[in-house]
mmCIF file of C-alpha atoms in Angstrom:
data_model
loop_
_atom_site.group_PDB
_atom_site.id
_atom_site.type_symbol
_atom_site.label_atom_id
_atom_site.label_comp_id
_atom_site.label_asym_id
_atom_site.label_seq_id
_atom_site.Cartn_x
_atom_site.Cartn_y
_atom_site.Cartn_z
ATOM 1 C CA MET A 471 87.694 102.275 103.611
ATOM 2 C CA ARG A 472 88.301 99.013 101.745
ATOM 3 C CA ARG A 473 90.053 97.556 104.781
ATOM 4 C CA PHE A 474 87.089 98.417 107.004
ATOM 5 C CA GLY A 475 84.619 96.867 104.546
ATOM 6 C CA ALA A 476 86.612 93.627 104.400
ATOM 7 C CA ILE A 477 86.874 93.495 108.197
ATOM 8 C CA LEU A 478 83.144 94.079 108.523
ATOM 9 C CA LEU A 479 82.204 91.350 106.036
ATOM 10 C CA ASP A 480 84.678 88.808 107.430
ATOM 11 C CA GLY A 481 83.540 89.584 110.972
ATOM 12 C CA LEU A 482 79.886 89.147 110.019
ATOM 13 C CA LEU A 483 80.721 85.771 108.496
ATOM 14 C CA ALA A 484 82.389 84.563 111.714
ATOM 15 C CA LEU A 485 79.594 85.989 113.883
ATOM 16 C CA THR A 486 76.969 84.296 111.699
ATOM 17 C CA ALA A 487 78.716 80.943 112.134
ATOM 18 C CA ALA A 488 78.891 81.508 115.899
ATOM 19 C CA TYR A 489 75.186 82.452 116.006
ATOM 20 C CA ILE A 490 74.205 79.330 114.069
ATOM 21 C CA ALA A 491 76.260 77.230 116.486
ATOM 22 C CA LEU A 492 74.620 78.953 119.454
ATOM 23 C CA THR A 493 71.135 78.356 118.075
ATOM 24 C CA SER A 494 71.938 74.719 117.281
ATOM 25 C CA ALA A 495 73.492 74.094 120.705
ATOM 26 C CA ASP A 496 70.541 75.742 122.424
ATOM 27 C CA HIS A 497 68.086 73.670 120.397
ATOM 28 C CA ALA A 498 70.019 70.484 121.259
ATOM 29 C CA GLY A 499 69.993 71.408 124.950
ATOM 30 C CA LEU A 500 73.759 71.302 125.412
ATOM 31 C CA PRO A 501 75.243 72.361 128.756
ATOM 32 C CA THR A 502 76.689 75.875 129.000
ATOM 33 C CA LEU A 503 80.350 74.848 128.678
ATOM 34 C CA GLN A 504 79.703 72.714 125.595
ATOM 35 C CA THR A 505 77.663 75.535 124.096
ATOM 36 C CA PHE A 506 80.599 77.892 124.669
ATOM 37 C CA TYR A 507 82.976 75.446 122.947
ATOM 38 C CA ALA A 508 80.592 75.054 120.001
ATOM 39 C CA VAL A 509 80.169 78.815 119.552
ATOM 40 C CA ALA A 510 83.896 79.570 119.911
ATOM 41 C CA GLY A 511 84.832 76.657 117.638
ATOM 42 C CA ALA A 512 82.418 77.740 114.930
ATOM 43 C CA GLY A 513 83.414 81.413 115.041
ATOM 44 C CA PHE A 514 87.168 80.855 115.186
ATOM 45 C CA GLY A 515 86.973 77.876 112.808
ATOM 46 C CA ILE A 516 85.228 79.846 110.069
ATOM 47 C CA SER A 517 87.594 82.746 110.684
ATOM 48 C CA PHE A 518 90.604 80.420 110.319
ATOM 49 C CA LEU A 519 89.253 78.846 107.127
ATOM 50 C CA ASN A 520 88.478 82.255 105.675
ATOM 51 C CA HIS A 521 91.640 84.147 106.667
ATOM 52 C CA VAL A 522 94.262 81.415 106.433
ATOM 53 C CA LEU A 523 93.214 78.625 104.093
ATOM 54 C CA LEU A 524 91.124 80.613 101.619
ATOM 55 C CA THR A 525 93.726 83.388 101.527
ATOM 56 C CA ARG A 526 96.443 80.819 100.793
ATOM 57 C CA ILE A 527 94.405 79.242 97.996
ATOM 58 C CA ALA A 528 92.866 82.339 96.415
ATOM 59 C CA GLY A 529 94.868 85.314 97.707
ATOM 60 C CA ALA A 530 92.043 86.877 99.714
ATOM 61 C CA SER A 531 89.341 86.199 102.283
ATOM 62 C CA LEU A 532 85.666 86.501 101.312
ATOM 63 C CA GLY A 533 85.515 90.077 102.627
ATOM 64 C CA LYS A 534 88.641 91.019 100.708
ATOM 65 C CA PHE A 535 87.188 89.484 97.537
ATOM 66 C CA ALA A 536 84.079 91.601 97.982
ATOM 67 C CA VAL A 537 86.068 94.848 98.235
ATOM 68 C CA ARG A 538 88.521 93.712 95.533
ATOM 69 C CA THR A 539 91.716 93.587 97.561
ATOM 70 C CA ARG A 540 94.353 90.881 97.924
ATOM 71 C CA ILE A 541 97.052 89.854 100.413
ATOM 72 C CA ILE A 542 100.609 89.662 99.060
ATOM 73 C CA ARG A 543 104.122 89.190 100.431
ATOM 74 C CA GLU A 544 106.047 92.451 100.634
ATOM 75 C CA THR A 545 109.206 91.040 99.131
ATOM 76 C CA ASP A 546 107.952 89.594 95.846
ATOM 77 C CA ALA A 547 104.168 90.192 95.610
ATOM 78 C CA SER A 548 103.458 86.443 95.757
ATOM 79 C CA ARG A 549 100.812 84.759 97.886
ATOM 80 C CA PRO A 550 101.942 84.277 101.478
ATOM 81 C CA ARG A 551 102.464 80.737 102.777
ATOM 82 C CA LEU A 552 100.448 79.136 105.581
ATOM 83 C CA PRO A 553 102.785 79.900 108.543
ATOM 84 C CA ARG A 554 102.845 83.606 107.686
ATOM 85 C CA LEU A 555 99.062 83.695 107.214
ATOM 86 C CA PHE A 556 98.542 81.837 110.502
ATOM 87 C CA ARG A 557 100.702 84.375 112.381
ATOM 88 C CA ARG A 558 98.782 87.195 110.713
ATOM 89 C CA TRP A 559 95.453 85.633 111.705
ATOM 90 C CA LEU A 560 96.495 85.257 115.348
ATOM 91 C CA GLY A 561 98.044 88.725 115.376
ATOM 92 C CA GLY A 562 94.811 90.151 114.016
ATOM 93 C CA TYR A 563 93.025 89.320 117.257
ATOM 94 C CA LEU A 564 95.760 91.047 119.278
ATOM 95 C CA PHE A 565 95.637 93.999 116.887
ATOM 96 C CA LEU A 566 91.868 94.272 117.381
ATOM 97 C CA VAL A 567 92.383 94.857 121.107
ATOM 98 C CA VAL A 568 95.121 97.439 120.466
ATOM 99 C CA TRP A 569 92.953 99.159 117.833
ATOM 100 C CA ILE A 570 90.047 99.498 120.286
ATOM 101 C CA ILE A 571 92.366 101.002 122.924
ATOM 102 C CA ALA A 572 93.853 103.388 120.347
ATOM 103 C CA ALA A 573 90.350 104.455 119.290
ATOM 104 C CA CYS A 574 89.471 105.231 122.919
ATOM 105 C CA PHE A 575 92.473 107.561 123.139
ATOM 106 C CA GLU A 576 91.819 109.046 119.666
ATOM 107 C CA MET A 577 95.132 107.976 118.131
ATOM 108 C CA GLU A 578 95.115 108.488 114.362
ATOM 109 C CA ASP A 579 97.990 106.313 113.132
ATOM 110 C CA ASP A 580 97.019 104.002 110.280
ATOM 111 C CA PRO A 581 98.115 100.434 111.059
ATOM 112 C CA GLU A 582 100.552 98.766 108.732
ATOM 113 C CA ASP A 583 100.214 95.119 107.842
ATOM 114 C CA PHE A 584 102.521 92.886 109.794
ATOM 115 C CA CYS A 585 104.180 89.505 109.189
ATOM 116 C CA GLY A 586 105.686 90.790 105.952
ATOM 117 C CA VAL A 587 102.416 91.026 104.017
ATOM 118 C CA ARG A 588 100.449 93.906 102.530
ATOM 119 C CA LEU A 589 96.850 94.510 101.550
ATOM 120 C CA VAL A 590 96.664 95.819 97.983
ATOM 121 C CA ARG A 591 93.929 96.606 95.482
ATOM 122 C CA TYR A 592 93.433 93.814 92.986
ATOM 123 C CA ARG A 593 93.502 96.263 90.070
ATOM 124 C CA ASP A 594 96.938 97.556 91.133
ATOM 125 C CA LEU A 595 98.257 94.033 91.651
ATOM 126 C CA ARG A 596 97.183 92.879 88.185
ATOM 127 C CA ALA A 597 98.853 95.914 86.615
ATOM 128 C CA LEU A 598 102.086 95.197 88.492
ATOM 129 C CA VAL A 599 102.148 91.387 88.288
ATOM 130 C CA PRO A 600 100.059 90.148 85.319
ATOM 131 C CA ALA A 601 100.682 86.484 86.206
ATOM 132 C CA TYR A 602 99.158 86.869 89.680
ATOM 133 C CA GLY A 603 96.269 84.507 90.247
ATOM 134 C CA ARG A 604 97.261 81.901 87.651
#
């Protein structure tokens, strides 16, 4: 349930940015194609900042902070580097499509994290690695 809560909050953040861009572009009277670019840029830009840069700096996106989870590398429980986080961010959009298809066919497999990272509860991480976050 924590994963779903984080996805919901992070998705709402990106959708809010896209909505603000849409409202601003509409108010400015931009043509349709420029409006599309503004909305897509705002939504994907906020998503990138949240899922890649913030996760690299702080260990979690805003949604993951809210549900008290963190992203770690499988091998040593450290924070993942930018290339790994970027691949995970791009793969997340592909996974979303696969997840929707799987839901339509009522498949019940729980997805594992990919790119060599895991989602863990912050409480469990602090108990395992006391120096995490310093």
